[in-house]
Amino acid sequence: MPQPYGTRLQLDRLLGSTLVQALANRHGATSVDATYTQARADADAEIDAALAPLYVIATFDPANNEDQAVLTRISNDLTAARLFQARHAEGVDIQSYLDSADRVLDRIVRGVYDVPGATKRSGEEASAGVASSTRHMTTGVDADGCDLMSEW
């Protein structure tokens, strides 16, 4: 499994460790760590899906690599959104974190921001399947069991 773009400690600093614990401790979850790990993996998969057409992203240590702090920020925002979604599916917090991640991802896709340390793909590679806008939270169910794909 690839190294995640963020760490639990970074998310604890963003949200507070008590809130992360409370959000990840949902009914029916196997464990807080498993819930957090799944939320982080889902967030990082979204980043990879959005950026893979444009960049080859090297493996890195999010705790010690300031060059790719932008990926850590996006990952933390998306992980937070996923954790909030599981507890408060219609909450303002979800949209706030999604909007933050979307703004940065959109700027990267449009070429306004770069991903330091990543290798930009050539023009032909980069033109295949690049979306100009990113929409997150496209899989799974919310806290009430409603299908998140229903809006699509």
mmCIF file of C-alpha atoms in Angstrom:
data_model
loop_
_atom_site.group_PDB
_atom_site.id
_atom_site.type_symbol
_atom_site.label_atom_id
_atom_site.label_comp_id
_atom_site.label_asym_id
_atom_site.label_seq_id
_atom_site.Cartn_x
_atom_site.Cartn_y
_atom_site.Cartn_z
ATOM 1 C CA MET A 1 0.000 0.000 0.000
ATOM 2 C CA PRO A 2 1.396 3.436 -0.891
ATOM 3 C CA GLN A 3 2.359 5.861 1.833
ATOM 4 C CA PRO A 4 -0.603 8.126 2.680
ATOM 5 C CA TYR A 5 -0.358 11.826 1.883
ATOM 6 C CA GLY A 6 -1.133 12.789 5.470
ATOM 7 C CA THR A 7 -0.842 11.478 9.007
ATOM 8 C CA ARG A 8 -3.218 11.045 11.913
ATOM 9 C CA LEU A 9 -1.158 13.560 13.913
ATOM 10 C CA GLN A 10 -1.614 16.182 11.170
ATOM 11 C CA LEU A 11 -5.360 15.576 11.125
ATOM 12 C CA ASP A 12 -5.442 15.784 14.930
ATOM 13 C CA ARG A 13 -3.734 19.184 14.679
ATOM 14 C CA LEU A 14 -6.254 20.342 12.075
ATOM 15 C CA LEU A 15 -9.424 19.190 13.839
ATOM 16 C CA GLY A 16 -8.303 18.367 17.357
ATOM 17 C CA SER A 17 -7.672 14.812 18.472
ATOM 18 C CA THR A 18 -10.933 14.616 20.448
ATOM 19 C CA LEU A 19 -12.998 15.532 17.386
ATOM 20 C CA VAL A 20 -11.127 13.092 15.137
ATOM 21 C CA GLN A 21 -11.738 10.362 17.720
ATOM 22 C CA ALA A 22 -15.437 11.247 17.968
ATOM 23 C CA LEU A 23 -15.942 11.412 14.194
ATOM 24 C CA ALA A 24 -14.156 8.110 13.596
ATOM 25 C CA ASN A 25 -15.959 6.352 16.462
ATOM 26 C CA ARG A 26 -19.221 5.657 14.670
ATOM 27 C CA HIS A 27 -21.749 2.948 15.272
ATOM 28 C CA GLY A 28 -20.919 -0.254 13.454
ATOM 29 C CA ALA A 29 -17.293 0.672 12.722
ATOM 30 C CA THR A 30 -14.747 -2.020 13.421
ATOM 31 C CA SER A 31 -12.440 0.470 15.153
ATOM 32 C CA VAL A 32 -11.556 4.142 15.233
ATOM 33 C CA ASP A 33 -8.234 3.380 13.532
ATOM 34 C CA ALA A 34 -9.936 1.371 10.786
ATOM 35 C CA THR A 35 -12.446 4.172 10.158
ATOM 36 C CA TYR A 36 -9.680 6.785 10.042
ATOM 37 C CA THR A 37 -7.495 4.584 7.798
ATOM 38 C CA GLN A 38 -10.368 4.029 5.341
ATOM 39 C CA ALA A 39 -11.202 7.751 5.249
ATOM 40 C CA ARG A 40 -7.536 8.563 4.564
ATOM 41 C CA ALA A 41 -7.246 5.875 1.863
ATOM 42 C CA ASP A 42 -10.412 7.155 0.152
ATOM 43 C CA ALA A 43 -9.131 10.731 0.271
ATOM 44 C CA ASP A 44 -5.760 9.772 -1.177
ATOM 45 C CA ALA A 45 -7.400 7.709 -3.921
ATOM 46 C CA GLU A 46 -9.362 10.812 -4.952
ATOM 47 C CA ILE A 47 -6.160 12.833 -5.107
ATOM 48 C CA ASP A 48 -4.474 10.161 -7.217
ATOM 49 C CA ALA A 49 -7.466 9.968 -9.555
ATOM 50 C CA ALA A 50 -7.510 13.738 -10.038
ATOM 51 C CA LEU A 51 -3.774 14.184 -10.499
ATOM 52 C CA ALA A 52 -2.599 10.949 -12.157
ATOM 53 C CA PRO A 53 -3.321 12.244 -15.674
ATOM 54 C CA LEU A 54 -1.052 15.234 -14.972
ATOM 55 C CA TYR A 55 1.658 14.032 -12.597
ATOM 56 C CA VAL A 56 3.700 11.057 -11.556
ATOM 57 C CA ILE A 57 3.698 11.501 -7.810
ATOM 58 C CA ALA A 58 6.716 10.092 -6.021
ATOM 59 C CA THR A 59 6.345 8.229 -2.754
ATOM 60 C CA PHE A 60 7.095 10.500 0.154
ATOM 61 C CA ASP A 61 6.881 10.799 3.919
ATOM 62 C CA PRO A 62 4.121 13.353 4.706
ATOM 63 C CA ALA A 63 5.583 14.046 8.132
ATOM 64 C CA ASN A 64 8.967 15.073 6.718
ATOM 65 C CA ASN A 65 8.385 16.372 3.202
ATOM 66 C CA GLU A 66 7.502 20.056 3.046
ATOM 67 C CA ASP A 67 7.873 20.025 -0.755
ATOM 68 C CA GLN A 68 4.599 18.165 -1.110
ATOM 69 C CA ALA A 69 2.706 19.888 1.686
ATOM 70 C CA VAL A 70 0.002 20.751 -0.843
ATOM 71 C CA LEU A 71 -0.890 17.062 -1.167
ATOM 72 C CA THR A 72 -0.938 16.683 2.609
ATOM 73 C CA ARG A 73 -3.286 19.667 2.897
ATOM 74 C CA ILE A 74 -5.673 18.242 0.285
ATOM 75 C CA SER A 75 -5.543 14.813 1.916
ATOM 76 C CA ASN A 76 -6.260 16.229 5.362
ATOM 77 C CA ASP A 77 -9.206 18.252 4.028
ATOM 78 C CA LEU A 78 -10.690 15.267 2.199
ATOM 79 C CA THR A 79 -10.127 12.929 5.153
ATOM 80 C CA ALA A 80 -11.849 15.420 7.452
ATOM 81 C CA ALA A 81 -14.768 15.673 5.005
ATOM 82 C CA ARG A 82 -15.135 11.894 4.894
ATOM 83 C CA LEU A 83 -15.129 11.641 8.686
ATOM 84 C CA PHE A 84 -17.692 14.448 9.023
ATOM 85 C CA GLN A 85 -19.796 12.859 6.303
ATOM 86 C CA ALA A 86 -20.132 9.637 8.240
ATOM 87 C CA ARG A 87 -21.505 11.506 11.273
ATOM 88 C CA HIS A 88 -23.219 14.573 9.819
ATOM 89 C CA ALA A 89 -23.970 13.893 6.168
ATOM 90 C CA GLU A 90 -25.507 17.307 5.498
ATOM 91 C CA GLY A 91 -23.165 19.320 7.713
ATOM 92 C CA VAL A 92 -21.520 22.593 6.795
ATOM 93 C CA ASP A 93 -18.143 21.184 7.822
ATOM 94 C CA ILE A 94 -18.197 18.653 5.000
ATOM 95 C CA GLN A 95 -18.703 21.317 2.353
ATOM 96 C CA SER A 96 -16.073 23.580 3.890
ATOM 97 C CA TYR A 97 -13.376 20.898 3.724
ATOM 98 C CA LEU A 98 -14.482 19.746 0.256
ATOM 99 C CA ASP A 99 -14.410 23.309 -1.058
ATOM 100 C CA SER A 100 -10.913 23.817 0.317
ATOM 101 C CA ALA A 101 -9.636 20.635 -1.341
ATOM 102 C CA ASP A 102 -11.494 21.388 -4.597
ATOM 103 C CA ARG A 103 -9.960 24.875 -4.855
ATOM 104 C CA VAL A 104 -6.425 23.532 -4.553
ATOM 105 C CA LEU A 105 -7.008 20.535 -6.852
ATOM 106 C CA ASP A 106 -8.645 22.777 -9.449
ATOM 107 C CA ARG A 107 -5.669 25.153 -9.388
ATOM 108 C CA ILE A 108 -3.296 22.234 -9.870
ATOM 109 C CA VAL A 109 -5.360 20.832 -12.770
ATOM 110 C CA ARG A 110 -5.510 24.297 -14.406
ATOM 111 C CA GLY A 111 -1.739 24.713 -14.038
ATOM 112 C CA VAL A 112 -1.918 27.603 -11.574
ATOM 113 C CA TYR A 113 -0.268 25.494 -8.866
ATOM 114 C CA ASP A 114 2.417 22.900 -9.314
ATOM 115 C CA VAL A 115 3.100 19.789 -7.230
ATOM 116 C CA PRO A 116 6.711 20.171 -6.086
ATOM 117 C CA GLY A 117 8.648 16.944 -6.248
ATOM 118 C CA ALA A 118 6.220 15.345 -8.719
ATOM 119 C CA THR A 119 7.039 14.761 -12.376
ATOM 120 C CA LYS A 120 4.722 16.466 -14.834
ATOM 121 C CA ARG A 121 3.428 14.166 -17.561
ATOM 122 C CA SER A 122 4.022 15.051 -21.210
ATOM 123 C CA GLY A 123 1.297 16.834 -23.189
ATOM 124 C CA GLU A 124 -0.117 13.709 -24.821
ATOM 125 C CA GLU A 125 -0.233 11.815 -21.525
ATOM 126 C CA ALA A 126 -1.713 14.779 -19.682
ATOM 127 C CA SER A 127 -4.486 15.400 -22.212
ATOM 128 C CA ALA A 128 -6.026 11.950 -21.735
ATOM 129 C CA GLY A 129 -8.948 12.069 -19.348
ATOM 130 C CA VAL A 130 -8.277 15.296 -17.477
ATOM 131 C CA ALA A 131 -11.362 16.803 -15.888
ATOM 132 C CA SER A 132 -11.499 20.557 -15.369
ATOM 133 C CA SER A 133 -13.458 20.199 -12.179
ATOM 134 C CA THR A 134 -13.300 17.670 -9.384
ATOM 135 C CA ARG A 135 -16.300 16.390 -7.412
ATOM 136 C CA HIS A 136 -15.636 14.342 -4.311
ATOM 137 C CA MET A 137 -17.560 11.970 -2.092
ATOM 138 C CA THR A 138 -18.840 9.830 -4.926
ATOM 139 C CA THR A 139 -18.938 6.456 -3.234
ATOM 140 C CA GLY A 140 -20.529 4.945 -0.179
ATOM 141 C CA VAL A 141 -23.492 5.834 1.945
ATOM 142 C CA ASP A 142 -24.133 8.605 4.409
ATOM 143 C CA ALA A 143 -24.958 8.228 8.112
ATOM 144 C CA ASP A 144 -28.589 7.406 7.275
ATOM 145 C CA GLY A 145 -27.654 4.755 4.710
ATOM 146 C CA CYS A 146 -28.554 6.925 1.683
ATOM 147 C CA ASP A 147 -26.571 6.245 -1.483
ATOM 148 C CA LEU A 148 -24.123 9.088 -2.200
ATOM 149 C CA MET A 149 -24.286 8.356 -5.916
ATOM 150 C CA SER A 150 -27.951 9.377 -6.042
ATOM 151 C CA GLU A 151 -27.072 12.952 -7.086
ATOM 152 C CA TRP A 152 -25.213 11.683 -10.137
#
